[in-house]
XYZ file of C-alpha atoms in Angstrom:
353
model
C 112.793 101.159 100.541
C 116.341 99.796 99.162
C 118.274 97.384 101.781
C 121.125 99.509 102.913
C 124.504 97.799 102.266
C 127.906 99.157 103.517
C 131.090 98.131 101.676
C 133.171 97.889 104.659
C 135.903 96.230 102.605
C 136.682 99.096 100.402
C 137.850 101.526 102.987
C 139.401 104.952 102.739
C 141.329 106.538 105.091
C 142.146 110.302 105.225
C 144.466 111.856 107.716
C 145.381 115.083 108.785
C 147.565 116.757 111.142
C 146.856 119.696 113.487
C 148.485 121.411 116.528
C 146.047 121.435 119.994
C 147.007 122.955 123.188
C 146.250 120.135 125.705
C 146.722 120.166 129.563
C 148.899 117.648 131.736
C 147.670 116.158 134.900
C 149.489 118.538 136.854
C 147.549 121.530 135.082
C 150.299 122.190 132.676
C 149.372 123.424 129.408
C 151.472 121.990 126.266
C 151.179 122.130 122.449
C 150.995 118.485 120.875
C 150.178 117.072 117.273
C 146.844 115.962 116.781
C 145.984 113.106 114.261
C 142.138 113.089 112.492
C 141.453 110.282 110.687
C 138.222 110.386 108.473
C 137.313 106.975 107.414
C 135.038 106.546 104.234
C 133.136 103.504 102.899
C 130.742 103.829 99.689
C 127.123 102.372 100.419
C 123.820 101.613 98.035
C 120.581 101.915 99.012
C 118.141 103.963 100.110
C 119.891 107.023 102.228
C 116.506 107.210 104.294
C 117.593 104.010 106.291
C 120.472 105.959 108.052
C 117.792 108.482 109.733
C 115.446 105.442 111.022
C 115.875 104.135 114.474
C 114.894 100.035 114.084
C 112.251 98.760 116.413
C 115.048 96.680 118.432
C 117.948 98.756 118.539
C 121.444 99.433 120.439
C 122.215 102.708 122.236
C 126.117 102.430 121.191
C 126.356 104.973 118.366
C 129.124 107.135 116.453
C 128.534 110.239 114.530
C 128.337 109.934 110.783
C 128.368 111.913 107.706
C 126.620 111.234 104.432
C 127.833 112.360 101.136
C 124.749 112.167 99.130
C 126.786 112.927 95.759
C 129.586 110.321 96.159
C 127.220 107.941 97.970
C 129.778 107.302 100.779
C 129.385 107.545 104.819
C 132.064 108.621 107.109
C 132.966 108.931 110.398
C 136.157 110.449 112.146
C 138.260 110.219 115.197
C 141.117 111.861 116.766
C 144.454 110.751 118.301
C 147.492 111.902 120.010
C 150.039 109.321 119.913
C 151.449 107.303 117.155
C 150.483 104.082 118.157
C 149.167 101.416 115.590
C 147.394 99.308 118.028
C 145.333 102.039 119.370
C 144.703 103.433 115.900
C 143.255 99.946 114.661
C 141.347 99.713 118.093
C 139.738 102.936 117.818
C 139.108 102.654 114.411
C 137.319 99.275 114.569
C 135.402 100.478 117.497
C 133.929 103.482 115.698
C 133.149 100.954 112.539
C 131.336 99.013 114.739
C 129.435 101.696 116.902
C 128.419 103.316 113.327
C 126.503 100.539 111.545
C 125.635 98.294 114.921
C 121.918 98.996 114.051
C 122.241 98.526 110.449
C 121.036 94.942 110.612
C 117.969 95.563 112.683
C 117.139 98.692 110.484
C 117.317 96.261 107.372
C 115.217 93.804 108.847
C 112.542 96.427 109.498
C 112.995 97.777 105.877
C 112.021 93.973 104.748
C 109.167 93.707 106.870
C 108.065 97.364 105.708
C 108.769 96.024 101.992
C 106.441 93.089 102.410
C 103.570 94.630 103.751
C 103.192 97.641 101.817
C 100.929 96.533 99.168
C 98.473 95.649 101.870
C 99.011 98.957 103.796
C 98.006 101.066 100.504
C 95.226 98.720 99.432
C 93.919 98.932 102.998
C 93.898 103.027 102.608
C 92.679 103.024 99.412
C 89.444 100.367 100.126
C 88.512 102.791 103.255
C 88.615 105.881 100.666
C 86.426 103.963 98.539
C 84.157 102.538 100.629
C 83.474 106.073 101.822
C 82.387 107.468 98.043
C 80.593 104.625 97.416
C 78.486 104.709 100.469
C 78.278 108.541 99.994
C 77.238 107.993 96.579
C 74.518 105.460 97.384
C 73.232 107.940 99.926
C 72.634 110.573 97.198
C 70.825 108.161 94.556
C 68.896 106.638 97.582
C 67.439 110.225 98.292
C 67.315 110.982 94.644
C 69.548 114.209 95.140
C 69.962 116.233 91.852
C 73.087 117.759 90.693
C 73.266 121.514 91.112
C 74.067 122.818 87.868
C 76.330 125.510 89.189
C 78.372 122.938 90.618
C 78.552 120.614 87.688
C 82.076 120.832 87.325
C 82.827 118.803 90.122
C 81.217 115.696 88.795
C 82.129 116.172 85.199
C 85.313 116.317 82.930
C 86.773 119.555 82.028
C 86.371 121.018 78.751
C 88.853 119.849 76.114
C 90.951 122.725 74.919
C 90.955 123.220 71.399
C 94.623 122.849 69.722
C 95.753 125.779 67.615
C 96.631 124.555 64.301
C 99.088 126.409 62.033
C 97.738 127.196 58.564
C 99.395 127.980 55.456
C 99.838 131.402 54.136
C 101.281 132.898 50.637
C 103.322 136.170 50.445
C 101.791 139.363 48.935
C 104.977 139.659 47.099
C 104.576 136.302 45.851
C 108.279 135.380 46.443
C 109.357 131.909 46.509
C 111.262 130.952 49.294
C 112.867 127.636 50.137
C 112.020 127.812 53.889
C 109.158 130.086 54.340
C 108.238 130.169 58.445
C 104.815 128.901 58.581
C 105.665 126.118 55.892
C 108.294 125.134 58.512
C 105.309 125.436 61.430
C 103.196 123.226 59.140
C 105.671 120.717 58.461
C 106.524 119.801 62.023
C 102.569 120.128 62.803
C 102.345 117.222 59.654
C 104.887 115.262 61.128
C 102.999 115.047 64.460
C 99.842 114.300 62.767
C 101.434 111.514 60.720
C 103.336 110.074 63.836
C 100.311 110.245 66.390
C 98.269 108.459 63.727
C 100.521 105.969 62.815
C 101.384 105.146 66.547
C 97.816 104.853 67.506
C 96.982 102.650 64.474
C 99.750 99.955 65.669
C 97.167 99.535 68.849
C 94.407 98.992 66.436
C 95.127 95.896 63.952
C 91.844 96.199 62.530
C 92.735 99.636 61.170
C 95.710 97.932 59.169
C 95.609 94.103 58.894
C 95.234 93.074 55.303
C 95.880 96.236 54.056
C 97.937 97.525 50.952
C 100.156 100.309 50.692
C 97.591 102.157 49.300
C 94.764 101.351 51.784
C 97.183 102.326 54.856
C 98.029 105.687 52.957
C 94.070 106.421 52.673
C 94.094 106.460 56.969
C 96.684 109.100 56.828
C 95.194 111.016 54.036
C 91.600 111.071 55.854
C 93.363 113.040 58.530
C 95.518 115.378 57.001
C 92.856 116.496 54.294
C 90.480 117.553 56.886
C 92.774 119.156 59.193
C 94.164 122.339 57.274
C 92.279 125.318 55.932
C 93.111 126.173 52.236
C 94.940 123.011 51.673
C 94.268 119.843 49.342
C 95.818 116.610 50.526
C 95.506 113.954 47.897
C 96.961 110.368 46.943
C 98.622 108.954 43.634
C 99.245 112.725 42.638
C 101.388 113.354 39.658
C 104.301 115.645 40.624
C 107.397 115.699 38.426
C 107.893 112.568 37.086
C 105.531 110.265 38.534
C 102.281 109.817 41.313
C 103.418 110.326 44.883
C 101.185 109.003 47.394
C 100.949 111.668 49.585
C 100.807 115.690 48.194
C 99.747 118.307 50.252
C 98.883 121.595 48.254
C 98.414 125.025 49.077
C 94.917 125.707 47.187
C 95.742 129.226 46.565
C 98.785 129.210 44.088
C 98.976 125.139 43.842
C 102.493 125.334 45.626
C 103.797 121.916 47.486
C 103.511 121.964 51.161
C 104.481 118.317 51.764
C 105.192 115.199 49.874
C 105.602 111.777 50.924
C 105.830 108.168 49.863
C 104.587 104.978 51.569
C 106.641 101.842 51.554
C 106.378 98.630 53.330
C 109.547 97.396 54.779
C 111.702 94.915 52.666
C 115.135 95.240 53.770
C 117.927 97.776 53.604
C 118.421 97.722 49.867
C 114.446 98.308 49.093
C 114.396 101.085 51.663
C 117.791 102.893 49.970
C 115.733 102.376 46.679
C 112.604 104.070 48.198
C 114.648 107.234 48.940
C 116.081 107.468 45.850
C 112.444 107.060 44.091
C 111.221 109.634 46.022
C 114.221 112.388 45.286
C 115.000 111.071 41.834
C 111.100 111.037 40.239
C 108.798 113.074 42.818
C 110.676 116.105 44.336
C 110.884 119.269 42.237
C 113.525 122.073 43.373
C 110.511 123.887 44.982
C 109.958 120.984 47.429
C 111.711 121.347 50.751
C 109.537 119.220 53.090
C 109.496 115.542 52.243
C 108.891 112.075 54.398
C 109.053 108.459 53.663
C 106.624 106.547 55.670
C 107.725 102.727 56.338
C 105.316 99.977 57.382
C 107.117 97.417 58.950
C 105.405 93.859 59.123
C 108.727 92.268 60.861
C 108.499 90.983 64.322
C 111.964 92.550 65.216
C 111.472 96.272 64.800
C 114.124 97.035 66.898
C 116.562 95.932 64.410
C 114.586 97.186 61.554
C 115.031 101.150 63.261
C 118.611 100.353 63.868
C 119.029 99.583 60.025
C 116.820 102.206 58.925
C 119.058 104.766 61.179
C 122.585 103.347 59.706
C 121.581 102.889 56.073
C 120.093 106.439 55.574
C 123.457 108.161 56.228
C 124.495 105.815 53.601
C 122.603 107.280 51.087
C 124.098 109.697 48.565
C 121.847 112.288 49.418
C 122.482 112.617 52.689
C 123.577 115.549 54.373
C 123.350 115.340 58.050
C 121.161 114.206 60.864
C 118.783 116.244 62.712
C 117.398 114.769 65.685
C 114.152 112.444 66.247
C 110.651 113.342 66.915
C 110.335 109.908 68.620
C 111.290 106.225 68.973
C 110.678 105.481 65.537
C 110.643 109.133 63.393
C 113.940 110.645 62.659
C 114.968 113.642 61.324
C 117.543 114.720 58.202
C 118.571 116.740 55.843
C 119.208 115.222 52.172
C 119.924 117.504 48.861
C 118.346 117.043 45.507
C 119.701 114.891 42.965
C 119.852 117.549 40.493
C 121.151 120.164 42.615
C 123.307 119.159 45.583
C 123.248 122.875 47.275
C 119.260 122.419 47.564
C 118.454 121.039 51.052
C 115.543 119.260 51.872
C 114.141 118.750 54.647
C 113.124 114.680 55.288
C 111.657 112.737 57.645
C 111.547 108.745 58.145
C 108.744 107.416 59.860
C 108.684 103.756 60.799
C 105.340 102.135 62.135
C 104.858 98.631 63.172
C 102.412 96.861 61.796
C 102.965 92.975 62.387
C 99.647 91.346 62.325
């Protein structure tokens, strides 16, 4: 629990006036003005402490109202006389009684917070010892697991993921945005992003490798994932050899084109985008990516630079969101046709060993 703090210095009073019928000492009824005051204070901490009775408590009390949205606690009182002294005396008394047990409650909470680790450790040890004793018993009597109940002792079956596969229209019509191609593009980016993040945790997979060596790690996964496709590296496309290209085996059309680069600063980053669009992409290419390998220690600063500089590139059209902390989606245009839009992903991986 977070200790409960009432900010009594930040007081708000909301008055209201109403007419009420009263009775005099002689039994006469008369109508008088009733002044109701609602006194509010902001609070911080665990709201549950309001409902706890501390181990040591005072019976004095005042009804309170808790506003969980505004994080305020309030009490109300009523007066029939316009007497400032009575107002101050009544308000202070109500405030004192409303929070009279707060210090004791916070003291109990401090004690609880200090012992909570021991409490849970004790509960866990009891449960653990019970199962250890049970397992030792089964082992001692050479108990065999019934095959019909094996599911209790084994992990659940791994569910096979449905991977989207490329198809081609019977009419052989070209489309800049075929629906299945978009599905495959999303799946390809997920595979690359997940593979790249996992490699960050295993320096042996990237340490000492050049761009070609790192590219092959991604090719290895891509070329075995999709039926009827060919994934290759250093493949000639338009005006040069691109690092990764995924082709549909039926007709040789491109599904995906990507370039891999080490991070060498903002200027080289923009040049890498230009190289991909100027040399490698044809008018038929609508799905592309730039994969950046970042050896810098300040990875966060590099990501900020990527997001800032990408929008400064002359082929930039608009941002399309983020697929992850270091995977950024954009729409770019082709240099030879400003009206032709290309789905363009920039993925960055932190390989600093």
